[in-house]
Amino acid sequence: MAHSPTAVAEELTPEERQSVLRTLKSPRLLKTEVLAGLVVALALIPEAIAFSLIAGVDPRYGLFASFTMAVSIAFLGGRPAMISAATAATALVIAPLVESHGIDYFIAAVILAGVFQVLMGVVGVAKVMRFIPRSVMVGFVNALAILIFTSQFPDLIGVPWLVYPLVALGLVVIYLLPRITTVVPPPLVAIVLLTVLGVVFALNVPTVGDKGELPQSIPSLFVPDVPFTLETFQIIAPFALGMAAVGLLESLMTAKLVDDVTDTRSGKVRESWGQGVANIITGFFGGMGGCAMVGQTMINVKASGARTRISTFLAGIFVLILAVALGDIVAMIPMAALVAVMIFVSIATFDWHSIKPSTLKMMPKSETTVMLVTVIATVWTHNLAIGVGLGVLTAFVLFARRVAHLATVERRIEQHFGEEIAKYEVIGELFFASSNDLYTQFNYAEDPDHVVIDMYNSHVWDASTVASLDAITEKYAKYGKRVEISGLNAASLDLHGRMAGKLGAGH
């Protein structure tokens, strides 16, 4: 019996749903990808213009970046359905270079940032993602939701009153339409409906065209006119390195978020160098560079249901077509329609479960603290790298404090062949945080002449622990007492054997 496209789609696993070939064979799935790409493109255009203004460059630099980044990453990236384009995070980092040295140095920095990202990808920087705790990830998601929401304030404050009912109508359509039909993405219906209302009734509300002039031609090859000297490198390298780090971090965090949403895995190393190559291509086509965009990615994956590289590729193609060929029509879209879409995305992105009283009561206070630090730092600085960095640092500090108390020492006096022995059993993982107090847990003056330190239920991880054991042995030696360290496992024995007595006094 033949299966309908719907039935076939429902039978696909999350991994199979990401297949471009399977999607091309299914009209239903292909339609989902095409419409998702269109919705994302409509949302990308005003943001690309706005980010260009943040960077202090002409809108075409942001629009061209959104086209080349999306199209390039569709082929090069390791995370299907993720959207990369011009972003505020990278624009803020590199903006001062435009004002101080002009557009050619700006584009040169974009290209160098891409080179740095390729190098980061090759050396395996993406592997550090395993060290980012879940609480930081939750904080990252919640902070992004807040930033997406607050970024709509400029289009909601000091605007004609008609904007508010239009935004409300857009949200009603987005939330209620899925109960009626899922044939087309609700955000697209909201955008079309509000645009028609704005045109038919000649509503005096801000539109996409008010954000800036759209380009009249397609991007062409652009080679920045800068001297290839060490001085030029010294000027652009700090900006390029900052852009590379911020862009890569945001991209990898977004990829992990999409992994969770789609229940699939992605190639983080490939995504790292893919972002770099995309930025190099973007720079040579006169774009301002960028990275993965959480808001647009959530529109693509959550709101529109896309899962393949097709939607990412088409989002870039549609940006170019809409901006260049259909610029006059796109310019008529009310900003209220896009604000409604972004508010929906922010609500859908926020992890509401993380702030439920029952969750907060169940969660360890350290986990909640890490989440709050990540949220506050990110929202306060508007910099994802700073927020995530402080969140990870907080998690490490709290973890170190917690495990510092996990190593215990138990003392007992035993008789062996008439000889009195003080036997200490050390239990737990010993590293710099937990071994610092080890020295203080022995009765040096009161113990008999023979002391045994049993390490069977512990593990020596670093030089700090070896130094602590040396200090204990030396302290007993001053009292004329002999120390025997026993029970070390193979790894601990090897480390202790190589380093014991060789770390120097006071170390």
mmCIF file of N, CA and C in Angstrom, residues 123-247:
data_model
loop_
_atom_site.group_PDB
_atom_site.id
_atom_site.type_symbol
_atom_site.label_atom_id
_atom_site.label_comp_id
_atom_site.label_asym_id
_atom_site.label_seq_id
_atom_site.Cartn_x
_atom_site.Cartn_y
_atom_site.Cartn_z
ATOM 1 N N VAL A 123 42.002 23.285 15.220
ATOM 2 C CA VAL A 123 42.654 22.865 16.478
ATOM 3 C C VAL A 123 41.655 22.295 17.485
ATOM 4 N N GLY A 124 40.374 22.305 17.139
ATOM 5 C CA GLY A 124 39.387 21.633 17.985
ATOM 6 C C GLY A 124 38.804 22.467 19.103
ATOM 7 N N VAL A 125 38.683 23.786 18.884
ATOM 8 C CA VAL A 125 38.097 24.641 19.919
ATOM 9 C C VAL A 125 36.669 24.206 20.251
ATOM 10 N N ALA A 126 35.964 23.653 19.257
ATOM 11 C CA ALA A 126 34.571 23.240 19.477
ATOM 12 C C ALA A 126 34.439 22.208 20.585
ATOM 13 N N LYS A 127 35.525 21.481 20.859
ATOM 14 C CA LYS A 127 35.460 20.436 21.874
ATOM 15 C C LYS A 127 35.270 20.992 23.283
ATOM 16 N N VAL A 128 35.537 22.296 23.458
ATOM 17 C CA VAL A 128 35.344 22.885 24.793
ATOM 18 C C VAL A 128 33.867 22.942 25.159
ATOM 19 N N MET A 129 32.980 22.710 24.189
ATOM 20 C CA MET A 129 31.548 22.734 24.463
ATOM 21 C C MET A 129 31.168 21.714 25.528
ATOM 22 N N ARG A 130 31.947 20.637 25.639
ATOM 23 C CA ARG A 130 31.625 19.609 26.622
ATOM 24 C C ARG A 130 31.783 20.122 28.045
ATOM 25 N N PHE A 131 32.527 21.232 28.209
ATOM 26 C CA PHE A 131 32.755 21.781 29.540
ATOM 27 C C PHE A 131 31.707 22.824 29.932
ATOM 28 N N ILE A 132 30.740 23.067 29.064
ATOM 29 C CA ILE A 132 29.691 24.035 29.377
ATOM 30 C C ILE A 132 28.549 23.307 30.069
ATOM 31 N N PRO A 133 28.294 23.600 31.347
ATOM 32 C CA PRO A 133 27.255 22.885 32.101
ATOM 33 C C PRO A 133 25.847 23.189 31.590
ATOM 34 N N ARG A 134 24.937 22.303 31.933
ATOM 35 C CA ARG A 134 23.548 22.483 31.530
ATOM 36 C C ARG A 134 22.978 23.790 32.071
ATOM 37 N N SER A 135 23.335 24.169 33.302
ATOM 38 C CA SER A 135 22.800 25.395 33.899
ATOM 39 C C SER A 135 23.228 26.632 33.111
ATOM 40 N N VAL A 136 24.438 26.602 32.535
ATOM 41 C CA VAL A 136 24.888 27.708 31.684
ATOM 42 C C VAL A 136 24.076 27.724 30.398
ATOM 43 N N MET A 137 23.807 26.544 29.857
ATOM 44 C CA MET A 137 23.017 26.448 28.628
ATOM 45 C C MET A 137 21.608 26.989 28.846
ATOM 46 N N VAL A 138 20.998 26.645 29.970
ATOM 47 C CA VAL A 138 19.661 27.153 30.290
ATOM 48 C C VAL A 138 19.705 28.676 30.442
ATOM 49 N N GLY A 139 20.740 29.171 31.121
ATOM 50 C CA GLY A 139 20.892 30.615 31.265
ATOM 51 C C GLY A 139 21.091 31.301 29.934
ATOM 52 N N PHE A 140 21.874 30.673 29.057
ATOM 53 C CA PHE A 140 22.102 31.201 27.707
ATOM 54 C C PHE A 140 20.786 31.316 26.937
ATOM 55 N N VAL A 141 19.982 30.264 26.986
ATOM 56 C CA VAL A 141 18.696 30.257 26.279
ATOM 57 C C VAL A 141 17.769 31.336 26.833
ATOM 58 N N ASN A 142 17.674 31.418 28.152
ATOM 59 C CA ASN A 142 16.792 32.409 28.764
ATOM 60 C C ASN A 142 17.260 33.830 28.488
ATOM 61 N N ALA A 143 18.572 34.046 28.520
ATOM 62 C CA ALA A 143 19.112 35.378 28.231
ATOM 63 C C ALA A 143 18.828 35.773 26.782
ATOM 64 N N LEU A 144 18.977 34.813 25.876
ATOM 65 C CA LEU A 144 18.683 35.100 24.471
ATOM 66 C C LEU A 144 17.219 35.468 24.280
ATOM 67 N N ALA A 145 16.347 34.747 24.951
ATOM 68 C CA ALA A 145 14.916 35.052 24.851
ATOM 69 C C ALA A 145 14.640 36.480 25.325
ATOM 70 N N ILE A 146 15.278 36.862 26.427
ATOM 71 C CA ILE A 146 15.093 38.214 26.964
ATOM 72 C C ILE A 146 15.646 39.259 25.990
ATOM 73 N N LEU A 147 16.840 38.980 25.433
ATOM 74 C CA LEU A 147 17.453 39.932 24.500
ATOM 75 C C LEU A 147 16.635 40.062 23.214
ATOM 76 N N ILE A 148 16.101 38.938 22.734
ATOM 77 C CA ILE A 148 15.248 38.997 21.541
ATOM 78 C C ILE A 148 14.025 39.868 21.814
ATOM 79 N N PHE A 149 13.451 39.691 23.014
ATOM 80 C CA PHE A 149 12.258 40.470 23.371
ATOM 81 C C PHE A 149 12.597 41.957 23.533
ATOM 82 N N THR A 150 13.651 42.256 24.291
ATOM 83 C CA THR A 150 14.000 43.664 24.532
ATOM 84 C C THR A 150 14.488 44.370 23.267
ATOM 85 N N SER A 151 15.020 43.599 22.313
ATOM 86 C CA SER A 151 15.475 44.219 21.064
ATOM 87 C C SER A 151 14.315 44.752 20.232
ATOM 88 N N GLN A 152 13.100 44.389 20.606
ATOM 89 C CA GLN A 152 11.916 44.896 19.891
ATOM 90 C C GLN A 152 11.445 46.241 20.442
ATOM 91 N N PHE A 153 11.993 46.664 21.589
ATOM 92 C CA PHE A 153 11.542 47.905 22.221
ATOM 93 C C PHE A 153 11.642 49.133 21.309
ATOM 94 N N PRO A 154 12.735 49.297 20.538
ATOM 95 C CA PRO A 154 12.805 50.468 19.656
ATOM 96 C C PRO A 154 11.633 50.565 18.683
ATOM 97 N N ASP A 155 11.062 49.420 18.319
ATOM 98 C CA ASP A 155 9.929 49.417 17.395
ATOM 99 C C ASP A 155 8.586 49.423 18.121
ATOM 100 N N LEU A 156 8.637 49.502 19.466
ATOM 101 C CA LEU A 156 7.400 49.536 20.255
ATOM 102 C C LEU A 156 7.263 50.802 21.090
ATOM 103 N N ILE A 157 8.322 51.582 21.177
ATOM 104 C CA ILE A 157 8.306 52.797 21.996
ATOM 105 C C ILE A 157 8.361 54.026 21.101
ATOM 106 N N GLY A 158 7.475 54.970 21.385
ATOM 107 C CA GLY A 158 7.435 56.206 20.603
ATOM 108 C C GLY A 158 6.942 56.005 19.188
ATOM 109 N N VAL A 159 6.040 55.050 19.001
ATOM 110 C CA VAL A 159 5.498 54.758 17.672
ATOM 111 C C VAL A 159 3.996 55.045 17.662
ATOM 112 N N PRO A 160 3.392 55.190 16.464
ATOM 113 C CA PRO A 160 1.943 55.409 16.392
ATOM 114 C C PRO A 160 1.165 54.319 17.126
ATOM 115 N N TRP A 161 0.022 54.669 17.704
ATOM 116 C CA TRP A 161 -0.749 53.726 18.514
ATOM 117 C C TRP A 161 -1.229 52.525 17.722
ATOM 118 N N LEU A 162 -1.354 52.682 16.388
ATOM 119 C CA LEU A 162 -1.817 51.576 15.553
ATOM 120 C C LEU A 162 -0.848 50.385 15.577
ATOM 121 N N VAL A 163 0.406 50.650 15.935
ATOM 122 C CA VAL A 163 1.395 49.564 15.971
ATOM 123 C C VAL A 163 0.964 48.485 16.962
ATOM 124 N N TYR A 164 0.410 48.907 18.097
ATOM 125 C CA TYR A 164 0.092 47.953 19.164
ATOM 126 C C TYR A 164 -1.028 46.982 18.783
ATOM 127 N N PRO A 165 -2.143 47.445 18.214
ATOM 128 C CA PRO A 165 -3.152 46.464 17.784
ATOM 129 C C PRO A 165 -2.651 45.574 16.643
ATOM 130 N N LEU A 166 -1.758 46.088 15.796
ATOM 131 C CA LEU A 166 -1.210 45.263 14.728
ATOM 132 C C LEU A 166 -0.329 44.148 15.295
ATOM 133 N N VAL A 167 0.505 44.493 16.284
ATOM 134 C CA VAL A 167 1.336 43.473 16.929
ATOM 135 C C VAL A 167 0.459 42.424 17.603
ATOM 136 N N ALA A 168 -0.592 42.901 18.288
ATOM 137 C CA ALA A 168 -1.507 41.978 18.967
ATOM 138 C C ALA A 168 -2.188 41.052 17.962
ATOM 139 N N LEU A 169 -2.607 41.611 16.830
ATOM 140 C CA LEU A 169 -3.251 40.809 15.794
ATOM 141 C C LEU A 169 -2.274 39.774 15.234
ATOM 142 N N GLY A 170 -1.039 40.195 15.030
ATOM 143 C CA GLY A 170 -0.025 39.268 14.533
ATOM 144 C C GLY A 170 0.178 38.099 15.483
ATOM 145 N N LEU A 171 0.229 38.375 16.791
ATOM 146 C CA LEU A 171 0.407 37.307 17.791
ATOM 147 C C LEU A 171 -0.800 36.377 17.828
ATOM 148 N N VAL A 172 -1.995 36.944 17.687
ATOM 149 C CA VAL A 172 -3.214 36.118 17.657
ATOM 150 C C VAL A 172 -3.163 35.145 16.491
ATOM 151 N N VAL A 173 -2.760 35.651 15.324
ATOM 152 C CA VAL A 173 -2.666 34.795 14.135
ATOM 153 C C VAL A 173 -1.635 33.684 14.346
ATOM 154 N N ILE A 174 -0.481 34.055 14.880
ATOM 155 C CA ILE A 174 0.603 33.085 15.073
ATOM 156 C C ILE A 174 0.200 31.980 16.049
ATOM 157 N N TYR A 175 -0.514 32.353 17.097
ATOM 158 C CA TYR A 175 -0.870 31.364 18.118
ATOM 159 C C TYR A 175 -2.123 30.553 17.773
ATOM 160 N N LEU A 176 -3.062 31.169 17.058
ATOM 161 C CA LEU A 176 -4.327 30.485 16.793
ATOM 162 C C LEU A 176 -4.358 29.726 15.468
ATOM 163 N N LEU A 177 -3.599 30.185 14.474
ATOM 164 C CA LEU A 177 -3.649 29.538 13.161
ATOM 165 C C LEU A 177 -3.305 28.045 13.210
ATOM 166 N N PRO A 178 -2.312 27.612 13.998
ATOM 167 C CA PRO A 178 -2.000 26.171 14.036
ATOM 168 C C PRO A 178 -3.168 25.303 14.471
ATOM 169 N N ARG A 179 -4.148 25.877 15.200
ATOM 170 C CA ARG A 179 -5.318 25.103 15.603
ATOM 171 C C ARG A 179 -6.262 24.858 14.428
ATOM 172 N N ILE A 180 -6.098 25.680 13.381
ATOM 173 C CA ILE A 180 -6.970 25.569 12.207
ATOM 174 C C ILE A 180 -6.277 24.797 11.089
ATOM 175 N N THR A 181 -5.018 25.183 10.797
ATOM 176 C CA THR A 181 -4.260 24.533 9.732
ATOM 177 C C THR A 181 -2.765 24.711 9.963
ATOM 178 N N THR A 182 -1.988 23.751 9.479
ATOM 179 C CA THR A 182 -0.527 23.847 9.544
ATOM 180 C C THR A 182 0.067 23.830 8.138
ATOM 181 N N VAL A 183 -0.767 24.143 7.147
ATOM 182 C CA VAL A 183 -0.334 24.102 5.748
ATOM 183 C C VAL A 183 0.763 25.135 5.492
ATOM 184 N N VAL A 184 0.632 26.325 6.077
ATOM 185 C CA VAL A 184 1.645 27.380 5.918
ATOM 186 C C VAL A 184 2.114 27.827 7.296
ATOM 187 N N PRO A 185 3.357 28.292 7.399
ATOM 188 C CA PRO A 185 3.862 28.752 8.699
ATOM 189 C C PRO A 185 3.065 29.957 9.200
ATOM 190 N N PRO A 186 2.592 29.927 10.435
ATOM 191 C CA PRO A 186 1.837 31.053 10.990
ATOM 192 C C PRO A 186 2.563 32.393 10.892
ATOM 193 N N PRO A 187 3.892 32.466 11.108
ATOM 194 C CA PRO A 187 4.559 33.764 10.977
ATOM 195 C C PRO A 187 4.410 34.371 9.582
ATOM 196 N N LEU A 188 4.440 33.523 8.537
ATOM 197 C CA LEU A 188 4.289 34.033 7.179
ATOM 198 C C LEU A 188 2.894 34.603 6.967
ATOM 199 N N VAL A 189 1.886 33.914 7.476
ATOM 200 C CA VAL A 189 0.502 34.401 7.350
ATOM 201 C C VAL A 189 0.358 35.744 8.067
ATOM 202 N N ALA A 190 0.954 35.861 9.254
ATOM 203 C CA ALA A 190 0.876 37.111 10.010
ATOM 204 C C ALA A 190 1.532 38.251 9.242
ATOM 205 N N ILE A 191 2.695 37.983 8.638
ATOM 206 C CA ILE A 191 3.406 39.030 7.887
ATOM 207 C C ILE A 191 2.583 39.480 6.680
ATOM 208 N N VAL A 192 2.043 38.512 5.928
ATOM 209 C CA VAL A 192 1.254 38.847 4.740
ATOM 210 C C VAL A 192 -0.014 39.595 5.123
ATOM 211 N N LEU A 193 -0.720 39.114 6.152
ATOM 212 C CA LEU A 193 -1.969 39.741 6.564
ATOM 213 C C LEU A 193 -1.750 41.185 7.009
ATOM 214 N N LEU A 194 -0.755 41.422 7.840
ATOM 215 C CA LEU A 194 -0.509 42.779 8.336
ATOM 216 C C LEU A 194 -0.011 43.703 7.231
ATOM 217 N N THR A 195 0.718 43.155 6.269
ATOM 218 C CA THR A 195 1.167 43.975 5.132
ATOM 219 C C THR A 195 -0.022 44.397 4.284
ATOM 220 N N VAL A 196 -0.920 43.459 4.017
ATOM 221 C CA VAL A 196 -2.132 43.778 3.230
ATOM 222 C C VAL A 196 -2.964 44.833 3.945
ATOM 223 N N LEU A 197 -3.160 44.679 5.245
ATOM 224 C CA LEU A 197 -3.927 45.666 6.006
ATOM 225 C C LEU A 197 -3.254 47.040 5.948
ATOM 226 N N GLY A 198 -1.929 47.037 6.081
ATOM 227 C CA GLY A 198 -1.215 48.311 6.048
ATOM 228 C C GLY A 198 -1.345 49.013 4.720
ATOM 229 N N VAL A 199 -1.300 48.249 3.609
ATOM 230 C CA VAL A 199 -1.396 48.836 2.274
ATOM 231 C C VAL A 199 -2.837 49.257 1.950
ATOM 232 N N VAL A 200 -3.799 48.364 2.197
ATOM 233 C CA VAL A 200 -5.198 48.627 1.853
ATOM 234 C C VAL A 200 -5.748 49.834 2.612
ATOM 235 N N PHE A 201 -5.428 49.910 3.912
ATOM 236 C CA PHE A 201 -5.961 51.001 4.726
ATOM 237 C C PHE A 201 -4.977 52.159 4.894
ATOM 238 N N ALA A 202 -3.869 52.101 4.143
ATOM 239 C CA ALA A 202 -2.873 53.178 4.177
ATOM 240 C C ALA A 202 -2.513 53.559 5.613
ATOM 241 N N LEU A 203 -2.208 52.546 6.407
ATOM 242 C CA LEU A 203 -1.904 52.777 7.824
ATOM 243 C C LEU A 203 -0.562 53.488 7.975
ATOM 244 N N ASN A 204 -0.560 54.485 8.822
ATOM 245 C CA ASN A 204 0.653 55.269 9.057
ATOM 246 C C ASN A 204 1.469 54.617 10.179
ATOM 247 N N VAL A 205 2.176 53.547 9.822
ATOM 248 C CA VAL A 205 3.004 52.832 10.800
ATOM 249 C C VAL A 205 4.392 52.605 10.189
ATOM 250 N N PRO A 206 5.420 52.446 11.037
ATOM 251 C CA PRO A 206 6.772 52.200 10.522
ATOM 252 C C PRO A 206 6.832 50.914 9.698
ATOM 253 N N THR A 207 7.602 50.955 8.626
ATOM 254 C CA THR A 207 7.753 49.794 7.748
ATOM 255 C C THR A 207 9.230 49.424 7.618
ATOM 256 N N VAL A 208 9.468 48.304 6.934
ATOM 257 C CA VAL A 208 10.842 47.854 6.705
ATOM 258 C C VAL A 208 11.624 48.914 5.939
ATOM 259 N N GLY A 209 10.958 49.590 5.011
ATOM 260 C CA GLY A 209 11.612 50.620 4.221
ATOM 261 C C GLY A 209 12.151 51.764 5.053
ATOM 262 N N ASP A 210 11.546 51.982 6.219
ATOM 263 C CA ASP A 210 12.009 53.065 7.095
ATOM 264 C C ASP A 210 13.349 52.747 7.752
ATOM 265 N N LYS A 211 13.756 51.477 7.722
ATOM 266 C CA LYS A 211 15.011 51.073 8.360
ATOM 267 C C LYS A 211 16.231 51.489 7.544
ATOM 268 N N GLY A 212 16.046 51.642 6.249
ATOM 269 C CA GLY A 212 17.174 52.014 5.392
ATOM 270 C C GLY A 212 16.912 51.618 3.953
ATOM 271 N N GLU A 213 17.731 52.143 3.055
ATOM 272 C CA GLU A 213 17.550 51.885 1.626
ATOM 273 C C GLU A 213 18.061 50.498 1.269
ATOM 274 N N LEU A 214 17.279 49.772 0.506
ATOM 275 C CA LEU A 214 17.670 48.437 0.077
ATOM 276 C C LEU A 214 18.594 48.530 -1.143
ATOM 277 N N PRO A 215 19.516 47.567 -1.331
ATOM 278 C CA PRO A 215 20.468 47.632 -2.451
ATOM 279 C C PRO A 215 19.771 47.457 -3.795
ATOM 280 N N GLN A 216 20.421 47.983 -4.837
ATOM 281 C CA GLN A 216 19.857 47.914 -6.179
ATOM 282 C C GLN A 216 20.558 46.878 -7.063
ATOM 283 N N SER A 217 21.630 46.258 -6.536
ATOM 284 C CA SER A 217 22.371 45.287 -7.347
ATOM 285 C C SER A 217 22.858 44.145 -6.474
ATOM 286 N N ILE A 218 23.264 43.057 -7.121
ATOM 287 C CA ILE A 218 23.762 41.898 -6.385
ATOM 288 C C ILE A 218 25.206 42.156 -5.951
ATOM 289 N N PRO A 219 25.688 41.437 -4.931
ATOM 290 C CA PRO A 219 27.059 41.661 -4.467
ATOM 291 C C PRO A 219 28.084 41.213 -5.505
ATOM 292 N N SER A 220 29.230 41.877 -5.518
ATOM 293 C CA SER A 220 30.315 41.529 -6.437
ATOM 294 C C SER A 220 31.602 41.372 -5.642
ATOM 295 N N LEU A 221 32.638 40.849 -6.289
ATOM 296 C CA LEU A 221 33.899 40.607 -5.615
ATOM 297 C C LEU A 221 34.474 41.908 -5.063
ATOM 298 N N PHE A 222 34.900 41.871 -3.815
ATOM 299 C CA PHE A 222 35.418 43.071 -3.149
ATOM 300 C C PHE A 222 36.727 42.702 -2.457
ATOM 301 N N VAL A 223 37.816 43.320 -2.881
ATOM 302 C CA VAL A 223 39.115 43.105 -2.242
ATOM 303 C C VAL A 223 39.464 44.371 -1.471
ATOM 304 N N PRO A 224 39.540 44.288 -0.137
ATOM 305 C CA PRO A 224 39.804 45.494 0.653
ATOM 306 C C PRO A 224 41.133 46.138 0.289
ATOM 307 N N ASP A 225 41.117 47.445 0.130
ATOM 308 C CA ASP A 225 42.309 48.211 -0.257
ATOM 309 C C ASP A 225 43.090 48.598 0.996
ATOM 310 N N VAL A 226 43.844 47.639 1.511
ATOM 311 C CA VAL A 226 44.669 47.882 2.698
ATOM 312 C C VAL A 226 46.073 47.344 2.419
ATOM 313 N N PRO A 227 47.088 47.971 2.991
ATOM 314 C CA PRO A 227 48.456 47.458 2.793
ATOM 315 C C PRO A 227 48.657 46.137 3.531
ATOM 316 N N PHE A 228 49.279 45.188 2.883
ATOM 317 C CA PHE A 228 49.525 43.882 3.495
ATOM 318 C C PHE A 228 50.813 43.955 4.318
ATOM 319 N N THR A 229 50.704 44.596 5.481
ATOM 320 C CA THR A 229 51.860 44.801 6.346
ATOM 321 C C THR A 229 51.545 44.338 7.764
ATOM 322 N N LEU A 230 52.601 44.231 8.565
ATOM 323 C CA LEU A 230 52.440 43.857 9.969
ATOM 324 C C LEU A 230 51.622 44.905 10.712
ATOM 325 N N GLU A 231 51.778 46.150 10.331
ATOM 326 C CA GLU A 231 51.026 47.232 10.981
ATOM 327 C C GLU A 231 49.524 47.058 10.763
ATOM 328 N N THR A 232 49.145 46.692 9.530
ATOM 329 C CA THR A 232 47.725 46.446 9.239
ATOM 330 C C THR A 232 47.208 45.289 10.082
ATOM 331 N N PHE A 233 48.002 44.232 10.160
ATOM 332 C CA PHE A 233 47.609 43.078 10.974
ATOM 333 C C PHE A 233 47.405 43.474 12.429
ATOM 334 N N GLN A 234 48.302 44.300 12.963
ATOM 335 C CA GLN A 234 48.194 44.732 14.355
ATOM 336 C C GLN A 234 46.948 45.574 14.588
ATOM 337 N N ILE A 235 46.511 46.289 13.568
ATOM 338 C CA ILE A 235 45.309 47.134 13.688
ATOM 339 C C ILE A 235 44.050 46.273 13.700
ATOM 340 N N ILE A 236 43.977 45.328 12.757
ATOM 341 C CA ILE A 236 42.721 44.582 12.589
ATOM 342 C C ILE A 236 42.660 43.313 13.434
ATOM 343 N N ALA A 237 43.792 42.763 13.851
ATOM 344 C CA ALA A 237 43.802 41.477 14.551
ATOM 345 C C ALA A 237 42.971 41.469 15.836
ATOM 346 N N PRO A 238 43.079 42.491 16.711
ATOM 347 C CA PRO A 238 42.262 42.450 17.945
ATOM 348 C C PRO A 238 40.769 42.416 17.652
ATOM 349 N N PHE A 239 40.323 43.189 16.673
ATOM 350 C CA PHE A 239 38.901 43.203 16.313
ATOM 351 C C PHE A 239 38.503 41.865 15.681
ATOM 352 N N ALA A 240 39.385 41.341 14.819
ATOM 353 C CA ALA A 240 39.086 40.073 14.152
ATOM 354 C C ALA A 240 39.019 38.927 15.155
ATOM 355 N N LEU A 241 39.939 38.924 16.119
ATOM 356 C CA LEU A 241 39.948 37.858 17.118
ATOM 357 C C LEU A 241 38.703 37.929 17.997
ATOM 358 N N GLY A 242 38.308 39.143 18.388
ATOM 359 C CA GLY A 242 37.083 39.312 19.184
ATOM 360 C C GLY A 242 35.858 38.852 18.425
ATOM 361 N N MET A 243 35.771 39.224 17.149
ATOM 362 C CA MET A 243 34.635 38.813 16.320
ATOM 363 C C MET A 243 34.618 37.304 16.146
ATOM 364 N N ALA A 244 35.808 36.708 15.928
ATOM 365 C CA ALA A 244 35.892 35.255 15.736
ATOM 366 C C ALA A 244 35.430 34.513 16.980
ATOM 367 N N ALA A 245 35.875 34.975 18.150
ATOM 368 C CA ALA A 245 35.533 34.293 19.402
ATOM 369 C C ALA A 245 34.043 34.406 19.709
ATOM 370 N N VAL A 246 33.510 35.633 19.615
ATOM 371 C CA VAL A 246 32.083 35.857 19.903
ATOM 372 C C VAL A 246 31.209 35.102 18.904
ATOM 373 N N GLY A 247 31.563 35.202 17.622
ATOM 374 C CA GLY A 247 30.773 34.535 16.589
ATOM 375 C C GLY A 247 30.784 33.029 16.726
#
